Short mmCIF file of C-alpha atoms and ligand atoms in Angstrom, two decimals:
data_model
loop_
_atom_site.label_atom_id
_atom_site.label_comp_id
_atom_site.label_asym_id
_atom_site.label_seq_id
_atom_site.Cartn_x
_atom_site.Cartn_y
_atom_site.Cartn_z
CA UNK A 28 16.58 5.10 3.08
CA UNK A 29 18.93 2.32 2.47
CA UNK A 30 17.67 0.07 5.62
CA UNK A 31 14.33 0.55 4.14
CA UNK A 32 12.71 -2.76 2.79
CA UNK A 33 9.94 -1.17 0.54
CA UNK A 34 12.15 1.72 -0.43
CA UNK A 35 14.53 -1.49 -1.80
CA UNK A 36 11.65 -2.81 -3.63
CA UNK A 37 10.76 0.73 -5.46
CA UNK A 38 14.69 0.52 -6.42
CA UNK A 39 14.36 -2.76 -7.62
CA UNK A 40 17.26 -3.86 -5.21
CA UNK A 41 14.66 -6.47 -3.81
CA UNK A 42 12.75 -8.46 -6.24
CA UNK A 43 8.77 -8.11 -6.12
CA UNK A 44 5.75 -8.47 -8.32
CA UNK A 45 5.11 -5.36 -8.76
CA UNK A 46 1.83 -4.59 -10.79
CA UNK A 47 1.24 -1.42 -11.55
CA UNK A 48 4.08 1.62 -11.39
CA UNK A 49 3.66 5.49 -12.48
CA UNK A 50 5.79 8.07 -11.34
CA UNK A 51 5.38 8.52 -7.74
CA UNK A 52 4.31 5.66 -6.86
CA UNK A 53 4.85 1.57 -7.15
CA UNK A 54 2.13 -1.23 -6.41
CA UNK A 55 2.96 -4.79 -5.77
CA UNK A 56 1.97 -8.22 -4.39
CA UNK A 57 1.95 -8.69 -0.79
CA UNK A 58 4.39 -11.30 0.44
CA UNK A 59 1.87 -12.83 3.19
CA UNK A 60 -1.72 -12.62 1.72
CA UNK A 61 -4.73 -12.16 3.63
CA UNK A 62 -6.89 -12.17 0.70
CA UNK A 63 -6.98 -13.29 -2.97
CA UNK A 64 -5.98 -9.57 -3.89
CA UNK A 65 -3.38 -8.33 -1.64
CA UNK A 66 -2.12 -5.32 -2.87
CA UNK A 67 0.65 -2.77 -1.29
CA UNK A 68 0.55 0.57 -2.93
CA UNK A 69 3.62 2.62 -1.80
CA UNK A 70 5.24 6.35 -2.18
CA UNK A 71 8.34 6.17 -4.48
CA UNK A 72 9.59 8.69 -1.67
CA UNK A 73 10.36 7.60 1.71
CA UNK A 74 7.93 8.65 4.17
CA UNK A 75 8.14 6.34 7.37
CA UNK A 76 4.13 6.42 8.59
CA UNK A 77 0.96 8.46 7.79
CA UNK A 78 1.55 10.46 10.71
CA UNK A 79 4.78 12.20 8.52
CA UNK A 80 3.05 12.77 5.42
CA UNK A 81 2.46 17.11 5.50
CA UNK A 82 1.13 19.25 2.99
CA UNK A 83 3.46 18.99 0.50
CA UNK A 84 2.36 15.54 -0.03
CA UNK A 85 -1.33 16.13 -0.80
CA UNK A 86 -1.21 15.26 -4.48
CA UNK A 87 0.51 11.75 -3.17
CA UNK A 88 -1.94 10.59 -0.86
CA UNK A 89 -4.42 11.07 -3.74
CA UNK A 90 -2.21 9.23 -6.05
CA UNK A 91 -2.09 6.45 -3.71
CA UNK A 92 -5.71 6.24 -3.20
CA UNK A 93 -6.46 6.63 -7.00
CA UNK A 94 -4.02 3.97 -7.45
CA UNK A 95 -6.31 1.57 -5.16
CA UNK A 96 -9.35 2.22 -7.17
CA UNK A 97 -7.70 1.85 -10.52
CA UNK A 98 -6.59 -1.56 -9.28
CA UNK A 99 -9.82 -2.40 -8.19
CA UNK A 100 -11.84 -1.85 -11.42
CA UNK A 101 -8.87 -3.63 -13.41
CA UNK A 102 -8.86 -6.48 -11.12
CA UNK A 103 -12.78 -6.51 -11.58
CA UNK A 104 -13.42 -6.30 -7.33
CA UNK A 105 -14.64 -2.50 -7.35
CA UNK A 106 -18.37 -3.21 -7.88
CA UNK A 107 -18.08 -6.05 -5.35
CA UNK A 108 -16.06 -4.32 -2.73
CA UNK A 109 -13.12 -4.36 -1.65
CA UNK A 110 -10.77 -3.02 1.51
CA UNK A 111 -8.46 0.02 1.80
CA UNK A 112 -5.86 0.01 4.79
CA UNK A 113 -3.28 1.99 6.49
CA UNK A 114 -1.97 0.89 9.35
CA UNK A 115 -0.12 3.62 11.34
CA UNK A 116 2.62 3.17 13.59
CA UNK A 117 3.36 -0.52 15.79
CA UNK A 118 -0.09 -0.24 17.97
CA UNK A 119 -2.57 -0.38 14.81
CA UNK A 120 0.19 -2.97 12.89
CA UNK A 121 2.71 -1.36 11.22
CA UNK A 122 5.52 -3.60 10.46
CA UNK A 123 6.76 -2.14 7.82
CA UNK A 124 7.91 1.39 8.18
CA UNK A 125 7.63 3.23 4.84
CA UNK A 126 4.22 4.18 4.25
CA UNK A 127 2.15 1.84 2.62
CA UNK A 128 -1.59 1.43 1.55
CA UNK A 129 -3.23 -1.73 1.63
CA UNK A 130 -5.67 -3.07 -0.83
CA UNK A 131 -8.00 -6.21 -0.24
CA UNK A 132 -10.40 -7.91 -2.91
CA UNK A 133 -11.75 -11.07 -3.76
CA UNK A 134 -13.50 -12.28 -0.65
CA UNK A 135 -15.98 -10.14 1.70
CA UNK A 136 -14.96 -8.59 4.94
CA UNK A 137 -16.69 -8.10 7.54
CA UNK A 138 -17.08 -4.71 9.73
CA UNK A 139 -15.78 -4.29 12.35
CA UNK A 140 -12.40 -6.25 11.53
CA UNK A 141 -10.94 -8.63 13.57
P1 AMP B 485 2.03 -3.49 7.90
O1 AMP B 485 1.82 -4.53 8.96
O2 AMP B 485 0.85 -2.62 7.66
O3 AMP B 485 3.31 -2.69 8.15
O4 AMP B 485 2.20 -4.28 6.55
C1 AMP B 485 3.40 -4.72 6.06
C2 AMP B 485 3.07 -5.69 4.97
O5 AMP B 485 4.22 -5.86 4.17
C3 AMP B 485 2.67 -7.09 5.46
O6 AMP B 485 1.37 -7.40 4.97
C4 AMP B 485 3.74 -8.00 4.87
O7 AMP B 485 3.22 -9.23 4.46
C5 AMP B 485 4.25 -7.18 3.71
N1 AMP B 485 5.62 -7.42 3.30
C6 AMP B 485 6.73 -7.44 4.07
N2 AMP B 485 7.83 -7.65 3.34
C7 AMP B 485 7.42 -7.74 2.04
C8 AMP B 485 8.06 -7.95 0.80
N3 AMP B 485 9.40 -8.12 0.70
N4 AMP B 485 7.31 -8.01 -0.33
C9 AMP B 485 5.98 -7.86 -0.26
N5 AMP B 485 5.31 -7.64 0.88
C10 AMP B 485 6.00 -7.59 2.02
ZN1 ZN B 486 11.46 3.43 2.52
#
């Protein structure tokens, strides 16, 4: 989508630090931090919220979340903990409207969140 801020980023149109890439997916640093591991993992493909992801984008999701816990162990917070996070559509969050899954490490968190 060519409005689309992440899908810009997965072209490479907008710079990013992106740290970790495979085929259907691209993770990179989050612009506003709320931890010392801030992590957006995103579909190559434009999918606006969790809400449109169907069927045919099973394997994805469990790219996505495989992603997460590969970055975890490599970043050494997966013993520790560490947060996963989708927010879905503008009452939970969502600014950003290209699916996106968050990943938080390097400080604890507390339950329920804030
Ligand atoms: P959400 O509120 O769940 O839609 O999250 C959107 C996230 O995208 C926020 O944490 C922003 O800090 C982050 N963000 C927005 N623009 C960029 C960008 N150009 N590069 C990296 N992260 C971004
Ligand atoms: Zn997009």
């Amino acid at each position: 989508m060519s409005d689309c801020i992440f899908c810009k980023i997965v072209s490479g149109e907008i710079p990013s630090d992106i740290v970790y890439e495979s085929d259907s997916v691209v993770a990179f640093n989050d612009l506003n931090p709320q931890a010392p591991f801030h992590i957006l993992i995103v579909p190559k493909k434009h999918i606006p919220t969790l809400n449109d992801m169907t069927e045919e984008d099973r394997e994805l999701i469990g790219g996505i979340l495989l992603t997460a816990s590969h970055l975890a162990k490599e970043n050494g917070f997966s013993e520790v903990g560490y947060r996963t996070l989708f927010n879905c559509n503008r009452g939970a969050g969502q600014t950003v409207f290209h699916v996106h899954l968050h990943l938080l490490g390097g400080r604890p968190f507390t339950w329920p969140p804030g």
